[in-house]
Backbone as a chain_set.jsonl record, in Angstrom:
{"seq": "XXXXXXXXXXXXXXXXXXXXXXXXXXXXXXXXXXXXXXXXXXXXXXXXXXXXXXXXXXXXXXXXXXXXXXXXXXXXXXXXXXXXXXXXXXXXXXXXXXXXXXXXXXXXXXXXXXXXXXXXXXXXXXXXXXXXXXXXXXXXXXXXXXXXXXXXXXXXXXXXXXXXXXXXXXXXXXXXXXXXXXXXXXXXXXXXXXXXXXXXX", "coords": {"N": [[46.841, 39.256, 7.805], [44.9, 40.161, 9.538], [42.56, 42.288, 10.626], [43.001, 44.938, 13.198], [41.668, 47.304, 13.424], [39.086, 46.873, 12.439], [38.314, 44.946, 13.904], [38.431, 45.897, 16.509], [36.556, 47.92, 17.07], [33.924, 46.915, 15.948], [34.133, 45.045, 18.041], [33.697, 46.883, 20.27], [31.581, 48.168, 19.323], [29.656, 46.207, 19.649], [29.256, 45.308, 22.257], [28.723, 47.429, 23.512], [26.41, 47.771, 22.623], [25.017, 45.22, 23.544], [25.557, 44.839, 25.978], [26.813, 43.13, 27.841], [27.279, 43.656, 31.324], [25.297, 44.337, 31.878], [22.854, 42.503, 30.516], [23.115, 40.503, 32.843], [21.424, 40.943, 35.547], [18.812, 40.686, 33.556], [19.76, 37.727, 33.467], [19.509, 36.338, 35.68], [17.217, 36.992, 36.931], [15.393, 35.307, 34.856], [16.168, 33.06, 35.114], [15.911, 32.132, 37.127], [15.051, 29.929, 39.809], [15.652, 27.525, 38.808], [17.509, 24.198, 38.269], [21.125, 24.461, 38.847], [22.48, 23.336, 36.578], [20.844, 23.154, 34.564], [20.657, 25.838, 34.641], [23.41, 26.541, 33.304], [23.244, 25.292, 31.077], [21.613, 27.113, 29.766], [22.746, 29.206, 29.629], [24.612, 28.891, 27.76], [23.193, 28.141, 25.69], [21.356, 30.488, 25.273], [24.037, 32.426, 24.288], [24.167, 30.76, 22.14], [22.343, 30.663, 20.588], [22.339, 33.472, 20.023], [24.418, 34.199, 18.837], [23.884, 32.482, 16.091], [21.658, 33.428, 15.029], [22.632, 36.374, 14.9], [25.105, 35.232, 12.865], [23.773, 34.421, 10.715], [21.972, 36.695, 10.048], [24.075, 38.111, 9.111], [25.435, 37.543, 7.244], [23.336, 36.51, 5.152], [21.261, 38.805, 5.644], [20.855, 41.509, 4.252], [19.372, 40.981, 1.837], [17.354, 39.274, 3.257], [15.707, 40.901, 4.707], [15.128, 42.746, 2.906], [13.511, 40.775, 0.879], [11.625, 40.383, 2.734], [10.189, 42.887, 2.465], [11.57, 44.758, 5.238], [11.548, 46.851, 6.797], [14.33, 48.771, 9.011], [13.555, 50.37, 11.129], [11.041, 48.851, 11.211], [11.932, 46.603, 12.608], [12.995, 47.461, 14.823], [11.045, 48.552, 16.317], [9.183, 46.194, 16.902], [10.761, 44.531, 18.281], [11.202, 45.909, 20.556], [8.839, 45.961, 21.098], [8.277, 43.643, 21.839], [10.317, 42.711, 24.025], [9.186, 44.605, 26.149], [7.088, 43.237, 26.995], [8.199, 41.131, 27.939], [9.667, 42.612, 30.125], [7.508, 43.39, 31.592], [6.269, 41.018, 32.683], [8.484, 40.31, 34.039], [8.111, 42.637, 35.817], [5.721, 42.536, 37.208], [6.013, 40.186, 38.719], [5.343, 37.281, 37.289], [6.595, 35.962, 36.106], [7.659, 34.316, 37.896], [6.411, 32.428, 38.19], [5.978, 28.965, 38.532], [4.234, 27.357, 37.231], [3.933, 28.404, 34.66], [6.594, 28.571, 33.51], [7.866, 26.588, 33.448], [8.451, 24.719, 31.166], [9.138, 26.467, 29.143], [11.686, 27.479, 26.98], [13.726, 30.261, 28.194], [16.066, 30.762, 26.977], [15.836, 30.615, 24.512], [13.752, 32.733, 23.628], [13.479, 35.39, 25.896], [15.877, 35.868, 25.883], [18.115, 34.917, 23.938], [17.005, 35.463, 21.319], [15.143, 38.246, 21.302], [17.013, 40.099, 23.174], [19.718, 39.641, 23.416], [20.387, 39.296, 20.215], [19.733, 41.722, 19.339], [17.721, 44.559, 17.441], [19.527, 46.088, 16.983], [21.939, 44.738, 17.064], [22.106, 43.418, 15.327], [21.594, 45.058, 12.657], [24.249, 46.304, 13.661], [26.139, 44.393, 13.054], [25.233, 43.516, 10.123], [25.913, 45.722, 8.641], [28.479, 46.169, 9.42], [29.602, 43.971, 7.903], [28.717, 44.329, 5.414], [30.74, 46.783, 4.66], [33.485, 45.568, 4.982], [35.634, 45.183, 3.539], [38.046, 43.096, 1.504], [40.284, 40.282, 3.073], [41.419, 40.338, 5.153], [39.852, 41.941, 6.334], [37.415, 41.137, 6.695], [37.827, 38.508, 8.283], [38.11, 39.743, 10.226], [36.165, 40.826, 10.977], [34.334, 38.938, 12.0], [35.491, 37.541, 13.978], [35.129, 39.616, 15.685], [32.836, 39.245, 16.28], [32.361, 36.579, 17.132], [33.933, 36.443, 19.446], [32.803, 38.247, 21.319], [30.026, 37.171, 21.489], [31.112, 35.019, 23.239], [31.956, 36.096, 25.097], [29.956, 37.277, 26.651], [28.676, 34.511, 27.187], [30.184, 33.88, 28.871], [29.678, 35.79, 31.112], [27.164, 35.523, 31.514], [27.503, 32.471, 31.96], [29.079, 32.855, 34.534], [27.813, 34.069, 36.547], [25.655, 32.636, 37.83], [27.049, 32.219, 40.318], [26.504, 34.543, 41.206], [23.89, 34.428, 42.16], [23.929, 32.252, 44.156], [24.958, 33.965, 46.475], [22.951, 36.229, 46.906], [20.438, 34.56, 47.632], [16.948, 33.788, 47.664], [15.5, 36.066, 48.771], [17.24, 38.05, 47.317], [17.105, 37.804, 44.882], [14.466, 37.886, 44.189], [14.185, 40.937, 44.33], [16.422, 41.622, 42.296], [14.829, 40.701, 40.109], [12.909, 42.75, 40.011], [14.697, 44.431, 39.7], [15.503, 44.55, 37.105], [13.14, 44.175, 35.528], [12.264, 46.869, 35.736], [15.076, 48.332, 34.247], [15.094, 46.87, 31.683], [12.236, 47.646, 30.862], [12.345, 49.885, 29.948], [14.774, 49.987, 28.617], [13.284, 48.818, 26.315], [11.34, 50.64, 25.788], [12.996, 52.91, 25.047], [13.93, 51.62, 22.58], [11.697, 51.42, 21.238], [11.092, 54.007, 20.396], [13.361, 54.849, 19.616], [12.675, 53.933, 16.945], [10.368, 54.594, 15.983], [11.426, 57.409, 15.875], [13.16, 56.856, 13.738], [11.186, 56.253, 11.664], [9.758, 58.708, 11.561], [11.646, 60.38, 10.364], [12.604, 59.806, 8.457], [9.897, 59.796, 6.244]], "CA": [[45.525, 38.701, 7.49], [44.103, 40.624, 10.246], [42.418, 44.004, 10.818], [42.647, 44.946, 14.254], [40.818, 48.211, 13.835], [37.871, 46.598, 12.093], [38.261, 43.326, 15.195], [38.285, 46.875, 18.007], [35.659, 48.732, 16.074], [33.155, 46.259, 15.776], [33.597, 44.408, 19.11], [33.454, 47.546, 21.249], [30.172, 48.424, 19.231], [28.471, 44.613, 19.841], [29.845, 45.279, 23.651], [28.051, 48.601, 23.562], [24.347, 47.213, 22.337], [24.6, 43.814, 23.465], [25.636, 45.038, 27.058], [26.992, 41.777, 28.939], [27.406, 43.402, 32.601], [23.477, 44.632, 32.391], [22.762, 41.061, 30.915], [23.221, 40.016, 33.752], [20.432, 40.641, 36.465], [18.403, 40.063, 33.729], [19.64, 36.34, 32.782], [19.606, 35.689, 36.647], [15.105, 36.974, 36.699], [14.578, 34.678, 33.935], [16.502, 31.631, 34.871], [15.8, 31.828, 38.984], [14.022, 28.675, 40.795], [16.0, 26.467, 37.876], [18.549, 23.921, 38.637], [22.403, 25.063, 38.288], [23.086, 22.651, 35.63], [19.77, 24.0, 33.639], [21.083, 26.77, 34.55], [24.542, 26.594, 32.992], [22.691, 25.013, 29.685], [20.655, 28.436, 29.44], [23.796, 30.063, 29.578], [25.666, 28.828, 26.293], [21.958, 28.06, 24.53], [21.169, 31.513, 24.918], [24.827, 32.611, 23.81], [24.922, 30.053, 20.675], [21.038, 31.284, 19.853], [22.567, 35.034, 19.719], [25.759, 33.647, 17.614], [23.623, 32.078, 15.177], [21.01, 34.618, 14.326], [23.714, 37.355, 14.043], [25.476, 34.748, 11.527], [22.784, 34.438, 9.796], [21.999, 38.186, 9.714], [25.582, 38.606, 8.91], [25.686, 36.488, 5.615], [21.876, 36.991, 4.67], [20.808, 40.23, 6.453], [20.106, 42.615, 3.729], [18.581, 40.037, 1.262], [15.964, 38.579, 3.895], [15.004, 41.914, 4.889], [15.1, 43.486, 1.392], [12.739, 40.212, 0.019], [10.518, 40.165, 3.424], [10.385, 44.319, 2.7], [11.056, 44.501, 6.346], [12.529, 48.005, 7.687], [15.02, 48.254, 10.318], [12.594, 50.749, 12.097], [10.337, 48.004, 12.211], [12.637, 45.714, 13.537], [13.07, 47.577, 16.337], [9.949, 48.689, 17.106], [8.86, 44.821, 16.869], [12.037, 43.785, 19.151], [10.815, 46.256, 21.518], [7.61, 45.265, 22.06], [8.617, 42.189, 22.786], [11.103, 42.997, 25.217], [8.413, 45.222, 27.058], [5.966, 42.397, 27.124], [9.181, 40.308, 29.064], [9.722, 43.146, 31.237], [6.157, 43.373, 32.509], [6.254, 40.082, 33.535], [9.008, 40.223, 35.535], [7.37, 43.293, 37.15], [4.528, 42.125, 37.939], [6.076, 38.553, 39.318], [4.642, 35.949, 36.168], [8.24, 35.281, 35.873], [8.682, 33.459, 38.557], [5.138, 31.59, 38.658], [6.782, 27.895, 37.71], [3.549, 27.017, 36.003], [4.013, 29.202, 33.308], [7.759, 29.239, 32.666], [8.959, 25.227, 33.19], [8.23, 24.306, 29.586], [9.235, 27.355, 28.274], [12.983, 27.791, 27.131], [13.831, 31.321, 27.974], [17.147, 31.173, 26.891], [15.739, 31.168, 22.922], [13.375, 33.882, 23.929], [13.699, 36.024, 25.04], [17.582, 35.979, 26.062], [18.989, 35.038, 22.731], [16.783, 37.362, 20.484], [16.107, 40.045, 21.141], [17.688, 40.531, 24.048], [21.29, 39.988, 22.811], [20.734, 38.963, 18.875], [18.618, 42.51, 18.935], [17.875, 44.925, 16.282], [20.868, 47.007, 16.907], [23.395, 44.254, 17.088], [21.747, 42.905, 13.971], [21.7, 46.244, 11.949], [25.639, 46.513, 13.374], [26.56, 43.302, 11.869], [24.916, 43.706, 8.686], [26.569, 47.02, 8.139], [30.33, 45.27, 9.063], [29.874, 42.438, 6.644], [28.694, 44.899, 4.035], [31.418, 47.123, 4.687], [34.545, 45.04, 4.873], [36.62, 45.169, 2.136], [39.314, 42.099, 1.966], [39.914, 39.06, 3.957], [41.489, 40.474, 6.677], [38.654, 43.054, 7.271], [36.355, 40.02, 7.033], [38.057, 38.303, 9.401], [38.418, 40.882, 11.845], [34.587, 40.952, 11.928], [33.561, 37.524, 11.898], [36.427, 37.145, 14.913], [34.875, 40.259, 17.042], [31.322, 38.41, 16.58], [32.036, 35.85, 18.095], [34.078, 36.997, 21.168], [32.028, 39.11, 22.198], [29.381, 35.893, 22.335], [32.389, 34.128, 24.309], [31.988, 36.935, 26.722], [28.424, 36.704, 26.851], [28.755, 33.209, 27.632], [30.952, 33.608, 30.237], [29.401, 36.427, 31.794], [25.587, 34.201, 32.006], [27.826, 30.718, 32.962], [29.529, 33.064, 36.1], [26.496, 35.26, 37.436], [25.354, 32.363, 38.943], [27.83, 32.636, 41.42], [25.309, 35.568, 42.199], [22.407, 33.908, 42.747], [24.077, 31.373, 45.82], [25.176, 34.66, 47.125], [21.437, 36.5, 47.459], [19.207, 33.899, 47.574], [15.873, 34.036, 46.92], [15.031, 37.856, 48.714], [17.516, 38.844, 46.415], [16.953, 37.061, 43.61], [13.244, 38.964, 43.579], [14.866, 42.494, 44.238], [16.995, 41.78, 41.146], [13.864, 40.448, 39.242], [12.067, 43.824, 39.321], [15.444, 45.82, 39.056], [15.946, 43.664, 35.51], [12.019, 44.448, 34.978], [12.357, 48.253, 35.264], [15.878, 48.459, 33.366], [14.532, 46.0, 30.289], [11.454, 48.181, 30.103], [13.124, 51.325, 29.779], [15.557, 49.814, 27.233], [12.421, 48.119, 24.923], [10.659, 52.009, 25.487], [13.802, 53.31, 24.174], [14.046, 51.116, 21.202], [10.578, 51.713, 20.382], [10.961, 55.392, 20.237], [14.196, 55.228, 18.245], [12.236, 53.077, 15.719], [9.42, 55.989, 15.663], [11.752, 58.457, 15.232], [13.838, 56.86, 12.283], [10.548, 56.106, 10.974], [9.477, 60.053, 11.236], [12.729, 61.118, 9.695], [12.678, 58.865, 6.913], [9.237, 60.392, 6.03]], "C": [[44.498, 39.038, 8.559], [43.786, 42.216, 10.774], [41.719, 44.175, 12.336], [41.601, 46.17, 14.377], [39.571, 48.239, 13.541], [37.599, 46.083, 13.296], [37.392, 44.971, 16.365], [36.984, 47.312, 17.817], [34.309, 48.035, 16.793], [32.226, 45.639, 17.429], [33.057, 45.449, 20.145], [32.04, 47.778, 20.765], [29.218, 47.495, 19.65], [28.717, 45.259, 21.383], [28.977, 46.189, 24.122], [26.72, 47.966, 23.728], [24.149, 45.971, 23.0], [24.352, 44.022, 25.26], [25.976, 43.497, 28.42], [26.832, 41.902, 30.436], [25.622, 43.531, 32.582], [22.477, 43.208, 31.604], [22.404, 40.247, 32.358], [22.449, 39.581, 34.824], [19.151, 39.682, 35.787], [18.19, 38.364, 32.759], [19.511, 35.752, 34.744], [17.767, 35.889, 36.998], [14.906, 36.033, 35.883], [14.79, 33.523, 34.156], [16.505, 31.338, 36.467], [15.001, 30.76, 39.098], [14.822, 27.886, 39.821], [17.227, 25.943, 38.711], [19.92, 24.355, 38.123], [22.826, 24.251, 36.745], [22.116, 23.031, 34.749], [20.181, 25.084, 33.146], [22.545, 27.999, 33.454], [24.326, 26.374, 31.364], [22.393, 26.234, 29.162], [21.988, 29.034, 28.675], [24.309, 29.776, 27.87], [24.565, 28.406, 25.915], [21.803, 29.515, 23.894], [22.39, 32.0, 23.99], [24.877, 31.814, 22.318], [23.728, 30.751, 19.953], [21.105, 32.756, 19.025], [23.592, 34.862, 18.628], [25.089, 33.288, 16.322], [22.533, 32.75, 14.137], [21.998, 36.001, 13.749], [24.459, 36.595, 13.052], [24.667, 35.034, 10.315], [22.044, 35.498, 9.185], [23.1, 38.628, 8.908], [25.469, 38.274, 7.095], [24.594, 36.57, 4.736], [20.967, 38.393, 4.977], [19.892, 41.332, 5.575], [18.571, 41.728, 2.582], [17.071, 39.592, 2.282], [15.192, 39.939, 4.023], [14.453, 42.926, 4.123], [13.659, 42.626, 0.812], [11.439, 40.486, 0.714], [9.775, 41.932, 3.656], [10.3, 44.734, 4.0], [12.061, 46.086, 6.478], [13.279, 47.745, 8.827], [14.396, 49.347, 11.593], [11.576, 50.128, 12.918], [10.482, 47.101, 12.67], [12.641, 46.022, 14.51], [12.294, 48.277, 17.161], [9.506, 47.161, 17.488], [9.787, 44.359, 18.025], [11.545, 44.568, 20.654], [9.821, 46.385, 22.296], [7.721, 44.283, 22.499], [9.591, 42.083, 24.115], [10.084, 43.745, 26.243], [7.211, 44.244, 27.706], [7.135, 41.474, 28.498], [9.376, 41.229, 30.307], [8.31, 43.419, 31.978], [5.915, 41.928, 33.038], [7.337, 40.056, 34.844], [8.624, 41.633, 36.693], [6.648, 43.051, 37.975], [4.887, 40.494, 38.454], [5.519, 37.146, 38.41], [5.898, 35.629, 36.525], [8.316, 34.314, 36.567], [7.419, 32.048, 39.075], [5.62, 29.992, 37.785], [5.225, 27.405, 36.592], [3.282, 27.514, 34.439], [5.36, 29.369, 32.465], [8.491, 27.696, 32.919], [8.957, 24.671, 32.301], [8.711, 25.148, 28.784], [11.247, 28.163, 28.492], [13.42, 29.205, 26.809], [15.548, 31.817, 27.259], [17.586, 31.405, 25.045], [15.224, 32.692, 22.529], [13.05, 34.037, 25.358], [15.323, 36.509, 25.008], [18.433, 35.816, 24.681], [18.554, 35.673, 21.669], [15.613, 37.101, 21.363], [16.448, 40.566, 21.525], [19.058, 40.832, 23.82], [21.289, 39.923, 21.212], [19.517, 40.646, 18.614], [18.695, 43.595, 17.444], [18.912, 45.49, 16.242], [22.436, 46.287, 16.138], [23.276, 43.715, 15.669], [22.176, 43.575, 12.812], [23.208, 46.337, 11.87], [26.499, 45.781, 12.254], [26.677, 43.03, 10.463], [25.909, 45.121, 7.902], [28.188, 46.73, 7.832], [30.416, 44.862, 7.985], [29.901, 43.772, 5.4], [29.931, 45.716, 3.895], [33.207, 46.728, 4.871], [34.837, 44.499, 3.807], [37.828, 43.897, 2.02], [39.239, 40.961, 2.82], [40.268, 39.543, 4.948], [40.895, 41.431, 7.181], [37.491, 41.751, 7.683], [36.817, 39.24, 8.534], [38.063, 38.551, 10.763], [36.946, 41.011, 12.329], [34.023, 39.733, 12.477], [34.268, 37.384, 13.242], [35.59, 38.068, 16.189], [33.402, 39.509, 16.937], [31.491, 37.56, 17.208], [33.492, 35.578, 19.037], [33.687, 37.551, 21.377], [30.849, 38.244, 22.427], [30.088, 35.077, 23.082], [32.07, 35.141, 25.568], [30.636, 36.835, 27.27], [27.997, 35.808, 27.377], [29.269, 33.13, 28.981], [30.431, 34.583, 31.718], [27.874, 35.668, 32.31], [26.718, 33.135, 32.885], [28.438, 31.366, 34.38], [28.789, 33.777, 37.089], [25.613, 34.391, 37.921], [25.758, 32.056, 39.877], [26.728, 33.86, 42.218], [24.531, 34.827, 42.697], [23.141, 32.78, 44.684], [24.413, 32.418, 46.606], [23.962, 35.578, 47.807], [20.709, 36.079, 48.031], [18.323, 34.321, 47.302], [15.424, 35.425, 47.06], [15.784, 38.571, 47.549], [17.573, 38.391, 44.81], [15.552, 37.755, 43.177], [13.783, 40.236, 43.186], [15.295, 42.294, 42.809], [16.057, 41.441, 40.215], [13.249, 41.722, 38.731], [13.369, 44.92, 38.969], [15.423, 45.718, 37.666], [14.545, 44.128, 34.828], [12.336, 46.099, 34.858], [13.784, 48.626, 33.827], [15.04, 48.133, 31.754], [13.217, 46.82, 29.563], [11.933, 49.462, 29.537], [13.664, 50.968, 28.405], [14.256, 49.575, 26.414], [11.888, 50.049, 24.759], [11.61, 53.119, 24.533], [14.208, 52.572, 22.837], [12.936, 51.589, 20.403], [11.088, 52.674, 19.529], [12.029, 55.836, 19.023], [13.778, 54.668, 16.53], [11.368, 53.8, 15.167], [10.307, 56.78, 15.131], [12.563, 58.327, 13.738], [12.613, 56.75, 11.268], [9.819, 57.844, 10.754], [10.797, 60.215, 10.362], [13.157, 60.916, 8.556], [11.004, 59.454, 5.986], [8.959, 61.643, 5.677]], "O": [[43.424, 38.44, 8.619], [44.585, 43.056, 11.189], [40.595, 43.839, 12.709], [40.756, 46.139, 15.272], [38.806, 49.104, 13.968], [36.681, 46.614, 13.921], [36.238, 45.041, 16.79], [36.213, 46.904, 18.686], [33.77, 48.416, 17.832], [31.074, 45.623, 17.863], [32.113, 45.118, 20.863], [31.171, 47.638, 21.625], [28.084, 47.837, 19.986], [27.782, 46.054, 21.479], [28.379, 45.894, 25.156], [26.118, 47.718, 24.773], [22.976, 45.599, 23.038], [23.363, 43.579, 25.845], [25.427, 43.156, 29.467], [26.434, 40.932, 31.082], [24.878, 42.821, 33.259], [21.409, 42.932, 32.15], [21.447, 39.525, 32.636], [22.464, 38.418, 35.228], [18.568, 38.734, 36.312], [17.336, 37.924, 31.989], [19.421, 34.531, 34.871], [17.122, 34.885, 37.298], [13.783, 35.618, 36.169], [14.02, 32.681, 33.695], [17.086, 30.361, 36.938], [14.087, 30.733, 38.274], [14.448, 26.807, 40.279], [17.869, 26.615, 39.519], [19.948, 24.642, 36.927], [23.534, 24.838, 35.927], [22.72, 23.398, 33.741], [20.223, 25.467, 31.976], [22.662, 29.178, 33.119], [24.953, 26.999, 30.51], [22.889, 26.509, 28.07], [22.156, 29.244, 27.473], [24.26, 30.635, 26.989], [25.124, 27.615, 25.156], [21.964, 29.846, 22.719], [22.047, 32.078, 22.81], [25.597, 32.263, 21.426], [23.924, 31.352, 18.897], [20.48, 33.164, 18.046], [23.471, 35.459, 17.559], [25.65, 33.747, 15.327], [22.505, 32.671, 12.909], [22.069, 36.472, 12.613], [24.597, 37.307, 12.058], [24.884, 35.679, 9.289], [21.534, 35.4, 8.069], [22.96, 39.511, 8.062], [25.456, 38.977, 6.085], [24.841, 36.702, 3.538], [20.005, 38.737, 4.291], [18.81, 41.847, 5.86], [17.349, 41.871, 2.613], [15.918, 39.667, 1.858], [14.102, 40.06, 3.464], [13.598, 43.752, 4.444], [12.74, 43.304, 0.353], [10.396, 40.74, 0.11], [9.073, 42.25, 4.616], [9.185, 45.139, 4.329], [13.255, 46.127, 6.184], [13.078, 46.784, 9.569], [14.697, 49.192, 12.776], [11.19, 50.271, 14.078], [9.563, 46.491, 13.214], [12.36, 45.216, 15.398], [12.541, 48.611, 18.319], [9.525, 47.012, 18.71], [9.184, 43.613, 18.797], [11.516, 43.941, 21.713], [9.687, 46.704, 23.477], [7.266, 43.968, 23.599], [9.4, 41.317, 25.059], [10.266, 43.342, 27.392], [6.569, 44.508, 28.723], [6.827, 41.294, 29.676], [9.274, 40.738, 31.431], [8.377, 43.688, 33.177], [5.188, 41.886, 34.031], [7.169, 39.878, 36.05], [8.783, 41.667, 37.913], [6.723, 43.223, 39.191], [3.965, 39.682, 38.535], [5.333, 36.073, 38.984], [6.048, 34.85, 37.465], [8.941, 33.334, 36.161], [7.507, 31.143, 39.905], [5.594, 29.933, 36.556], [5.306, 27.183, 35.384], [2.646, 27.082, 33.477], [5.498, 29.915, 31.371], [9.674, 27.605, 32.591], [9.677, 23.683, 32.453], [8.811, 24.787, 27.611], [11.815, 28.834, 29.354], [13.548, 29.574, 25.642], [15.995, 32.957, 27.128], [18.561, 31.86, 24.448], [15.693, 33.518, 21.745], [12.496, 33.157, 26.017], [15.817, 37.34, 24.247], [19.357, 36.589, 24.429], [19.309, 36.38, 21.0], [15.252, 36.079, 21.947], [16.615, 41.69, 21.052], [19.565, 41.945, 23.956], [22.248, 40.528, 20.735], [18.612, 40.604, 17.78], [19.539, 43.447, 16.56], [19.421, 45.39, 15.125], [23.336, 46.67, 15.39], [24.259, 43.591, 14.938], [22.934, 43.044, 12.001], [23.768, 46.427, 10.778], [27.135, 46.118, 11.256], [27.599, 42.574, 9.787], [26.393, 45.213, 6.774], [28.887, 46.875, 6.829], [31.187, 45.266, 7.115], [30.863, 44.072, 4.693], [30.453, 45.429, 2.818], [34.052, 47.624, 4.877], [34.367, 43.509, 3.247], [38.67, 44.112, 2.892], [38.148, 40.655, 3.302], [39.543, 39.323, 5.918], [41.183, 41.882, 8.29], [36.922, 41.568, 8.759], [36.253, 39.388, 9.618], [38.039, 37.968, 11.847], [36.528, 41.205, 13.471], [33.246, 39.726, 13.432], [33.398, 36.95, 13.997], [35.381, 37.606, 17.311], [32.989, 39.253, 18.068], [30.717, 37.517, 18.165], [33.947, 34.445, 19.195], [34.375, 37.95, 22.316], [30.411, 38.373, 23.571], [29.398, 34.256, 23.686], [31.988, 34.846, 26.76], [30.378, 36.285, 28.341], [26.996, 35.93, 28.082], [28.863, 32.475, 29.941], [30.644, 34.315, 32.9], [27.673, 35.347, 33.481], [26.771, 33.026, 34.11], [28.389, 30.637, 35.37], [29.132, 34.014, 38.247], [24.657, 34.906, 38.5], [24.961, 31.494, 40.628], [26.346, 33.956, 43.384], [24.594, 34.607, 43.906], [22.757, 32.799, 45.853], [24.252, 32.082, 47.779], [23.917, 35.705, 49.031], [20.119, 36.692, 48.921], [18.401, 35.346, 46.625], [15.034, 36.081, 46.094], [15.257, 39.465, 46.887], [18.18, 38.868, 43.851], [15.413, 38.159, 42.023], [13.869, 40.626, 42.022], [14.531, 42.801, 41.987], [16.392, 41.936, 39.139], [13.035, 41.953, 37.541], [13.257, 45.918, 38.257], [15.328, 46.746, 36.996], [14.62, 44.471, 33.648], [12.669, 46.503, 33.744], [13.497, 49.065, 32.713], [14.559, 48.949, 30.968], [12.99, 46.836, 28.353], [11.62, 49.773, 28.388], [13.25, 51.414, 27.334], [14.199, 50.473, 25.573], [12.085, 50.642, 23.699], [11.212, 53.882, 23.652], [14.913, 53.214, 22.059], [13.016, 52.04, 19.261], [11.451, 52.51, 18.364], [11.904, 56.592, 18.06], [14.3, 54.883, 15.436], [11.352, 53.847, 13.937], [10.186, 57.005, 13.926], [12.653, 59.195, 12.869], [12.833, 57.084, 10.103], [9.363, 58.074, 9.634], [10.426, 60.018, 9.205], [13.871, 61.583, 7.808], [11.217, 59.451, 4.773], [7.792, 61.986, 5.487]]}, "num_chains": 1, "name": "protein.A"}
């Protein structure tokens, strides 16, 4: 009742797009100056936020996007402006200005979409579900979805072990490394969203 090569398949692809170790710097830029126990909340909010949109992609996916005629080009042009808008803040230091970010739970946005629930992992998902034949292909997907948010989880709730190890000099440093990376990635989403949208034309 279980298909391991759908379970391998699947998870190594979420593992691929979702990227947990490069996660990492930046869930420690977005959630710096917060207390550890805030901190630890972020962690499995963000993770359940990413779990529950990919469900919900998973089970509804083509339908919403079929009724709302939404392309998956312009999903991820859309996902990647928004991600570029997050990485210019933490370039330029907003990030860490508390009057602007202690009301504001980053661990819905932009950590749980579209950071990890993004168009890719979305698009993957949707493609599984549609493509699994049987219960134990179903299974095997529904199972790598969510471990690979278990890892996710675990990789946010132990990376702040980093942060008592830097402190704050390095807690900036890693702010703008997380800002350059993040923009790069949203510039590369764009572009792949341009080009499926040329090629489809």
């Amino acid at each position: 009742m279980f298909d391991v090569a759908v379970f391998s398949t699947l998870f190594v692809t979420l593992f691929v797009i979702m990227d947990p170790p490069g996660i990492t710097p930046i869930f420690l830029a977005l959630t710096s100056g917060r207390p550890a126990k805030v901190q630890r909340r972020m962690a499995w909010q963000a993770a359940t936020v990413a779990f529950c949109v990919i469900a919900v992609f998973g089970l509804f996916g083509k339908q919403i996007l079929g009724r709302l005629h939404i392309s998956t080009p312009a999903l991820m042009i859309a996902g990647g402006l928004l991600l570029l808008l997050v990485a210019l803040d933490l370039l330029t230091g907003k990030s860490e200005e508390p009057t602007q970010t202690k009301d504001v739970n980053v661990a819905l946005v932009p950590l749980g979409m579209p950071l990890l629930a993004g168009p890719g992992a979305i698009v993957s998902v949707i493609l599984a579900v549609q493509h699994a034949q049987g219960v134990a292909s179903q299974v095997a997907v529904w199972s790598a979805i969510a471990a690979i948010h278990v890892v996710l989880y675990l990789v946010m709730r132990f990376s702040l072990v980093i942060i008592r190890v830097i402190k704050d000099g390095g807690v900036v440093l890693v702010t703008r490394l997380a800002g350059m990376m993040l923009s790069a990635l949203a510039v590369q989403q764009i572009i792949n969203g341009v080009t499926q949208v040329i090629q489809a034309s």
